[in-house]
Amino acid sequence: MLAARGPDEAELLAALPVAVLVVDPDDRIARANAECETLLNLSERAMMGHPVDTILKLPEAATRREGHAFAAFDAELETMRGVRMRVDVIETAVVEHPGWRTITLHNAAASRRLGISSERAAAARSAVGAAAMLAHEIKNPLSSIRGAAQLIADGAAADDLTRLMISEVDRIAALIDHMEDFTDTRPRETAPLNIYPLLAHARDVALAGFARGITIEERFDPSLPQVLGNRDALLQIILNLLKNAAAALGDRGERRITLATAYRHGITVPTGKGGARVALPIEICIIDTGPGAPDDIAEHLFDPFVSSRPEGKGLGLALVDKLIRDMGGIVQYSREGQPHQTVFRLLLRRASA
């Protein structure tokens, strides 16, 4: 019996669910898959043989280097027909074919390209979520306090009831403190940091508490330079993500979390409307073998009051997003590998040499 023929390169390119351009050493388009035709509203025949910059105006970046991958998140591109779009762009050299490269285009996530109407919708959703969450969380302890006060008024022993009232008041105060983390708009001080002692501390805290019984592996780039960040904020971010990973693993199957670091050339993001792009080459990943977020909330995972757990308040990842942005970085969520793993990727600035 003859073995089944595997797909050829053209079939594989056509089957990819992302837009891909193949560019030759003369900077001309050699191939474009169906997803690319749809995204750019141009046929492969119309693009083939043309210089890339006549079809698509790619973002400029001082960090683009020959032979290295280049990535630009939330970049505005313009096609030869004047159509503007916001996409994530990744350029990669083709191994063993000098001068050839691929350009991958992903639609920028809705959370990174909000217009006025969607900003209002997000603000309304957050306000409604805040009201609902606060009403639920504060109503329960207030009911307990009222019941305890009524029993004391009726002549019941006060000691245990007083302790209950203090505990419930403390719970309300803790909730309000947590909410106040989002109202702090002061600039966050940053300084050069060696992230490895910080990662070791976060790992030890996790293993001594919420990650007890879970294997935490380390996959580090030992030559990583110092990062520009805030130690307390970065520690809080990593602990929050480790705690989420531990909760996602549950009590069954492989219980493993991986802490990974890498240096990524060419990763840039815009600094603001009309601003220059800034390089974010320092990568920290928290990876777990859990099931990941449900598809219906994955795109809104960093919005306040969005949670996949019934008991969750939806504030942890929103706070992670705020703290990382306060340091000029970004956080991303993805499902990667085979079998799939959950990856939270932190991208941060390098401290000046």
Short mmCIF file of C-alpha atoms in Angstrom, two decimals:
data_model
loop_
_atom_site.label_atom_id
_atom_site.label_comp_id
_atom_site.label_asym_id
_atom_site.label_seq_id
_atom_site.Cartn_x
_atom_site.Cartn_y
_atom_site.Cartn_z
CA MET A 1 0.00 0.00 0.00
CA LEU A 2 1.36 3.39 -0.96
CA ALA A 3 1.70 5.97 1.80
CA ALA A 4 -0.66 8.92 1.52
CA ARG A 5 0.95 11.95 -0.13
CA GLY A 6 1.47 14.84 2.26
CA PRO A 7 0.49 18.39 1.32
CA ASP A 8 2.96 20.37 -0.77
CA GLU A 9 4.18 23.87 0.09
CA ALA A 10 1.43 25.60 -1.90
CA GLU A 11 -1.28 23.58 -0.15
CA LEU A 12 0.21 24.29 3.27
CA LEU A 13 0.41 28.02 2.52
CA ALA A 14 -3.19 28.08 1.33
CA ALA A 15 -4.38 26.26 4.46
CA LEU A 16 -2.80 28.68 6.93
CA PRO A 17 -5.46 30.62 8.88
CA VAL A 18 -3.38 33.84 8.88
CA ALA A 19 -2.39 36.20 6.08
CA VAL A 20 1.09 35.41 4.71
CA LEU A 21 3.24 37.08 2.05
CA VAL A 22 6.40 35.42 0.73
CA VAL A 23 9.03 37.96 -0.36
CA ASP A 24 12.08 37.23 -2.54
CA PRO A 25 15.63 38.64 -2.16
CA ASP A 26 14.74 41.52 -4.52
CA ASP A 27 12.00 42.59 -2.09
CA ARG A 28 9.27 41.49 -4.50
CA ILE A 29 6.19 39.47 -3.57
CA ALA A 30 6.52 35.85 -4.68
CA ARG A 31 3.44 34.31 -3.04
CA ALA A 32 0.32 35.39 -1.12
CA ASN A 33 -2.14 32.99 0.46
CA ALA A 34 -5.93 33.18 0.42
CA GLU A 35 -6.15 34.82 3.85
CA CYS A 36 -3.82 37.56 2.62
CA GLU A 37 -5.94 38.11 -0.49
CA THR A 38 -9.00 38.52 1.74
CA LEU A 39 -7.32 40.85 4.23
CA LEU A 40 -5.77 43.14 1.58
CA ASN A 41 -8.65 42.76 -0.90
CA LEU A 42 -6.10 42.00 -3.63
CA SER A 43 -5.54 38.83 -5.64
CA GLU A 44 -2.24 37.00 -5.51
CA ARG A 45 -1.85 37.62 -9.25
CA ALA A 46 -2.20 41.39 -8.70
CA MET A 47 0.53 41.33 -6.04
CA MET A 48 3.09 38.87 -7.48
CA GLY A 49 6.25 40.46 -8.84
CA HIS A 50 5.56 43.86 -7.30
CA PRO A 51 7.86 45.40 -4.67
CA VAL A 52 6.39 45.03 -1.21
CA ASP A 53 6.30 48.78 -0.55
CA THR A 54 4.09 49.35 -3.62
CA ILE A 55 1.50 46.92 -2.23
CA LEU A 56 1.82 47.57 1.49
CA LYS A 57 3.49 50.34 3.46
CA LEU A 58 5.17 48.52 6.36
CA PRO A 59 6.07 50.28 9.64
CA GLU A 60 9.56 51.68 9.93
CA ALA A 61 11.64 50.47 12.86
CA ALA A 62 15.19 51.21 13.87
CA THR A 63 15.30 47.72 15.40
CA ARG A 64 14.80 45.89 12.10
CA ARG A 65 17.99 43.96 11.41
CA GLU A 66 19.01 41.77 8.49
CA GLY A 67 18.47 38.09 9.28
CA HIS A 68 16.42 38.78 12.44
CA ALA A 69 12.69 38.51 12.97
CA PHE A 70 10.79 41.78 13.22
CA ALA A 71 7.43 42.35 14.90
CA ALA A 72 5.22 45.42 15.24
CA PHE A 73 2.05 45.22 17.29
CA ASP A 74 -0.98 47.39 16.53
CA ALA A 75 0.67 48.94 13.45
CA GLU A 76 -1.28 51.01 10.94
CA LEU A 77 -0.72 49.83 7.37
CA GLU A 78 -1.93 51.22 4.06
CA THR A 79 -2.51 49.16 0.91
CA MET A 80 -1.87 50.26 -2.68
CA ARG A 81 -5.59 51.11 -2.89
CA GLY A 82 -5.40 53.47 0.07
CA VAL A 83 -7.13 51.15 2.54
CA ARG A 84 -5.86 51.66 6.09
CA MET A 85 -5.91 48.87 8.68
CA ARG A 86 -4.47 48.08 12.08
CA VAL A 87 -2.60 44.78 12.23
CA ASP A 88 0.15 42.92 14.04
CA VAL A 89 3.07 42.42 11.61
CA ILE A 90 5.73 39.72 11.92
CA GLU A 91 8.62 39.40 9.45
CA THR A 92 10.72 36.23 9.56
CA ALA A 93 13.71 35.16 7.47
CA VAL A 94 13.30 31.84 5.59
CA VAL A 95 15.89 29.43 6.95
CA GLU A 96 18.42 28.16 4.38
CA HIS A 97 17.14 30.62 1.75
CA PRO A 98 19.17 33.83 2.19
CA GLY A 99 17.24 37.00 1.40
CA TRP A 100 13.83 35.31 1.39
CA ARG A 101 11.35 36.17 4.13
CA THR A 102 7.73 35.83 5.11
CA ILE A 103 5.46 38.63 6.30
CA THR A 104 2.55 37.54 8.51
CA LEU A 105 -0.37 39.90 9.13
CA HIS A 106 -2.84 39.46 12.00
CA ASN A 107 -5.87 41.63 12.62
CA ALA A 108 -5.08 43.68 15.74
CA ALA A 109 -7.24 42.56 18.66
CA ALA A 110 -10.40 44.61 19.16
CA SER A 111 -9.22 45.63 22.63
CA ARG A 112 -6.24 47.41 21.01
CA ARG A 113 -8.17 49.26 18.30
CA LEU A 114 -11.20 50.63 20.08
CA GLY A 115 -13.08 53.45 18.40
CA ILE A 116 -15.20 56.05 20.18
CA SER A 117 -18.37 53.96 20.17
CA SER A 118 -16.65 50.80 21.37
CA GLU A 119 -14.77 52.79 24.03
CA ARG A 120 -18.11 53.97 25.34
CA ALA A 121 -19.45 50.42 25.23
CA ALA A 122 -16.40 49.16 27.14
CA ALA A 123 -16.76 51.96 29.68
CA ALA A 124 -20.44 51.15 30.12
CA ARG A 125 -19.67 47.44 30.51
CA SER A 126 -17.03 48.23 33.13
CA ALA A 127 -19.37 50.57 35.01
CA VAL A 128 -22.17 47.99 35.03
CA GLY A 129 -19.72 45.29 36.09
CA ALA A 130 -18.34 47.47 38.88
CA ALA A 131 -21.80 48.26 40.19
CA ALA A 132 -22.90 44.62 40.09
CA MET A 133 -19.73 43.31 41.69
CA LEU A 134 -19.66 45.93 44.45
CA ALA A 135 -23.36 45.42 45.19
CA HIS A 136 -22.84 41.66 45.48
CA GLU A 137 -19.61 41.76 47.44
CA ILE A 138 -20.60 44.47 49.91
CA LYS A 139 -24.21 43.35 50.44
CA ASN A 140 -23.21 39.98 51.94
CA PRO A 141 -20.87 41.27 54.68
CA LEU A 142 -23.25 44.12 55.49
CA SER A 143 -26.04 41.59 56.01
CA SER A 144 -23.77 39.63 58.36
CA ILE A 145 -22.86 42.78 60.29
CA ARG A 146 -26.51 43.78 60.59
CA GLY A 147 -27.49 40.30 61.82
CA ALA A 148 -24.69 40.29 64.39
CA ALA A 149 -25.64 43.75 65.64
CA GLN A 150 -29.26 42.64 65.99
CA LEU A 151 -28.22 39.60 68.07
CA ILE A 152 -26.11 41.80 70.35
CA ALA A 153 -29.09 44.15 70.75
CA ASP A 154 -31.18 41.13 71.73
CA GLY A 155 -28.69 40.27 74.50
CA ALA A 156 -26.53 37.59 72.82
CA ALA A 157 -22.89 37.10 73.87
CA ALA A 158 -20.85 39.80 72.16
CA ASP A 159 -17.33 38.34 71.81
CA ASP A 160 -17.81 36.01 68.83
CA LEU A 161 -20.26 38.36 67.14
CA THR A 162 -17.87 41.28 67.51
CA ARG A 163 -15.08 39.28 65.91
CA LEU A 164 -17.43 38.39 63.04
CA MET A 165 -18.33 42.07 62.55
CA ILE A 166 -14.64 43.09 62.52
CA SER A 167 -13.84 40.34 60.02
CA GLU A 168 -16.62 41.42 57.67
CA VAL A 169 -15.66 45.09 57.90
CA ASP A 170 -12.07 44.10 57.08
CA ARG A 171 -13.36 42.22 54.05
CA ILE A 172 -15.14 45.32 52.76
CA ALA A 173 -12.00 47.40 53.35
CA ALA A 174 -9.85 44.87 51.46
CA LEU A 175 -12.24 44.98 48.51
CA ILE A 176 -12.13 48.77 48.42
CA ASP A 177 -8.32 48.69 48.65
CA HIS A 178 -8.25 46.33 45.67
CA MET A 179 -10.50 48.66 43.66
CA GLU A 180 -8.27 51.62 44.54
CA ASP A 181 -5.36 49.93 42.74
CA PHE A 182 -7.09 51.00 39.51
CA THR A 183 -7.51 54.63 40.56
CA ASP A 184 -3.81 55.29 41.13
CA THR A 185 -2.76 57.28 38.05
CA ARG A 186 0.57 58.51 39.41
CA PRO A 187 3.59 57.79 37.17
CA ARG A 188 5.22 54.55 38.31
CA GLU A 189 8.93 54.87 39.04
CA THR A 190 11.10 52.55 36.98
CA ALA A 191 14.73 51.55 37.33
CA PRO A 192 17.11 48.93 35.89
CA LEU A 193 16.27 45.49 37.32
CA ASN A 194 17.86 42.07 37.22
CA ILE A 195 14.70 40.00 36.82
CA TYR A 196 16.18 36.67 37.93
CA PRO A 197 16.23 37.29 41.71
CA LEU A 198 12.67 38.60 41.35
CA LEU A 199 11.55 35.50 39.42
CA ALA A 200 13.22 33.25 41.99
CA HIS A 201 11.41 35.06 44.80
CA ALA A 202 8.05 34.77 43.02
CA ARG A 203 8.65 31.03 42.41
CA ASP A 204 9.52 30.43 46.08
CA VAL A 205 6.43 32.32 47.26
CA ALA A 206 4.25 30.29 44.89
CA LEU A 207 5.70 26.91 45.88
CA ALA A 208 5.32 27.71 49.57
CA GLY A 209 1.66 28.58 49.16
CA PHE A 210 -0.84 28.50 46.30
CA ALA A 211 1.35 26.38 43.97
CA ARG A 212 2.26 23.72 46.55
CA GLY A 213 2.52 20.34 44.79
CA ILE A 214 2.90 21.92 41.33
CA THR A 215 6.13 21.64 39.32
CA ILE A 216 7.54 25.04 38.29
CA GLU A 217 10.14 24.68 35.56
CA GLU A 218 12.57 27.39 34.48
CA ARG A 219 13.57 28.00 30.88
CA PHE A 220 15.78 31.06 31.05
CA ASP A 221 18.05 33.01 28.71
CA PRO A 222 21.07 33.54 30.99
CA SER A 223 22.39 36.45 28.93
CA LEU A 224 19.26 38.60 29.33
CA PRO A 225 20.11 42.26 30.07
CA GLN A 226 18.47 44.29 32.80
CA VAL A 227 14.87 45.33 32.32
CA LEU A 228 13.46 48.82 32.92
CA GLY A 229 10.68 48.30 35.43
CA ASN A 230 9.25 48.72 38.90
CA ARG A 231 10.20 45.84 41.21
CA ASP A 232 7.05 45.80 43.34
CA ALA A 233 4.72 46.09 40.35
CA LEU A 234 6.55 43.41 38.37
CA LEU A 235 6.54 41.05 41.37
CA GLN A 236 2.79 41.58 41.79
CA ILE A 237 2.23 40.88 38.08
CA ILE A 238 4.19 37.62 38.12
CA LEU A 239 2.57 36.41 41.35
CA ASN A 240 -0.90 37.17 39.93
CA LEU A 241 -0.12 35.21 36.75
CA LEU A 242 1.40 32.30 38.69
CA LYS A 243 -1.68 32.20 40.93
CA ASN A 244 -3.96 32.17 37.86
CA ALA A 245 -1.89 29.37 36.33
CA ALA A 246 -2.05 27.30 39.51
CA ALA A 247 -5.83 27.76 39.72
CA ALA A 248 -6.23 26.78 36.05
CA LEU A 249 -4.40 23.48 36.55
CA GLY A 250 -6.90 22.15 39.08
CA ASP A 251 -6.18 18.85 40.82
CA ARG A 252 -5.94 16.46 37.85
CA GLY A 253 -3.56 15.68 35.02
CA GLU A 254 -0.15 17.20 34.48
CA ARG A 255 0.37 20.03 36.95
CA ARG A 256 3.24 22.05 35.56
CA ILE A 257 4.01 25.75 35.18
CA THR A 258 6.95 27.03 33.15
CA LEU A 259 8.72 30.35 33.71
CA ALA A 260 10.57 31.35 30.54
CA THR A 261 12.60 34.37 29.45
CA ALA A 262 13.99 35.42 26.08
CA TYR A 263 15.38 38.39 24.18
CA ARG A 264 13.27 39.23 21.12
CA HIS A 265 14.80 41.47 18.46
CA GLY A 266 12.46 43.85 16.67
CA ILE A 267 9.42 43.73 18.96
CA THR A 268 7.92 47.24 18.92
CA VAL A 269 4.67 48.91 19.98
CA PRO A 270 3.33 52.45 19.45
CA THR A 271 3.85 54.88 22.33
CA GLY A 272 0.59 56.65 21.62
CA LYS A 273 -1.41 58.35 18.88
CA GLY A 274 1.09 59.65 16.34
CA GLY A 275 4.00 58.76 18.61
CA ALA A 276 7.18 56.89 17.85
CA ARG A 277 7.39 53.16 18.36
CA VAL A 278 9.29 51.76 21.34
CA ALA A 279 11.19 48.47 21.47
CA LEU A 280 10.09 45.82 23.99
CA PRO A 281 12.73 43.10 23.64
CA ILE A 282 12.58 41.57 27.15
CA GLU A 283 10.12 38.66 27.21
CA ILE A 284 8.86 36.85 30.32
CA CYS A 285 6.38 33.99 29.81
CA ILE A 286 4.23 32.20 32.37
CA ILE A 287 3.06 28.96 30.73
CA ASP A 288 0.66 26.35 32.12
CA THR A 289 -0.89 23.11 30.90
CA GLY A 290 -4.44 24.10 31.86
CA PRO A 291 -7.43 24.44 29.51
CA GLY A 292 -7.11 28.20 28.91
CA ALA A 293 -9.88 30.79 28.78
CA PRO A 294 -13.23 30.04 27.09
CA ASP A 295 -13.31 31.34 23.52
CA ASP A 296 -16.16 33.76 24.25
CA ILE A 297 -14.12 35.78 26.77
CA ALA A 298 -10.56 35.33 25.47
CA GLU A 299 -10.63 38.64 23.57
CA HIS A 300 -11.80 40.52 26.68
CA LEU A 301 -9.60 38.72 29.19
CA PHE A 302 -7.90 41.92 30.40
CA ASP A 303 -11.13 43.89 30.75
CA PRO A 304 -12.28 44.52 34.35
CA PHE A 305 -14.97 42.16 35.69
CA VAL A 306 -14.34 39.46 33.09
CA SER A 307 -13.58 36.06 34.62
CA SER A 308 -13.90 32.41 33.59
CA ARG A 309 -14.29 31.27 37.21
CA PRO A 310 -17.66 31.51 38.99
CA GLU A 311 -15.97 32.87 42.12
CA GLY A 312 -13.71 35.22 40.17
CA LYS A 313 -14.12 39.00 40.36
CA GLY A 314 -12.32 39.68 37.07
CA LEU A 315 -9.86 42.17 38.57
CA GLY A 316 -6.59 40.21 38.62
CA LEU A 317 -5.78 40.29 34.89
CA ALA A 318 -7.13 43.83 34.53
CA LEU A 319 -4.68 44.90 37.24
CA VAL A 320 -1.85 42.99 35.51
CA ASP A 321 -2.64 44.90 32.30
CA LYS A 322 -2.66 48.25 34.11
CA LEU A 323 0.60 47.63 35.97
CA ILE A 324 2.46 46.44 32.88
CA ARG A 325 1.24 49.43 30.88
CA ASP A 326 2.33 51.75 33.69
CA MET A 327 5.87 50.44 33.03
CA GLY A 328 5.58 50.95 29.27
CA GLY A 329 5.13 47.25 28.49
CA ILE A 330 2.35 44.97 27.29
CA VAL A 331 0.86 41.61 28.29
CA GLN A 332 -0.55 39.08 25.82
CA TYR A 333 -2.57 35.89 26.17
CA SER A 334 -2.37 32.99 23.72
CA ARG A 335 -2.80 29.24 23.34
CA GLU A 336 0.32 27.72 21.79
CA GLY A 337 2.03 24.40 21.04
CA GLN A 338 0.85 20.82 20.67
CA PRO A 339 -0.75 19.91 22.97
CA HIS A 340 -2.00 23.43 23.60
CA GLN A 341 -0.63 25.37 26.54
CA THR A 342 -1.73 28.69 28.01
CA VAL A 343 0.87 31.45 27.60
CA PHE A 344 0.85 34.86 29.28
CA ARG A 345 3.64 36.86 27.66
CA LEU A 346 5.09 40.01 29.24
CA LEU A 347 7.07 42.31 26.93
CA LEU A 348 9.15 45.00 28.60
CA ARG A 349 11.70 47.68 27.81
CA ARG A 350 15.41 47.07 28.17
CA ALA A 351 17.29 49.28 30.61
CA SER A 352 19.81 51.60 28.93
CA ALA A 353 23.28 50.06 28.66
#
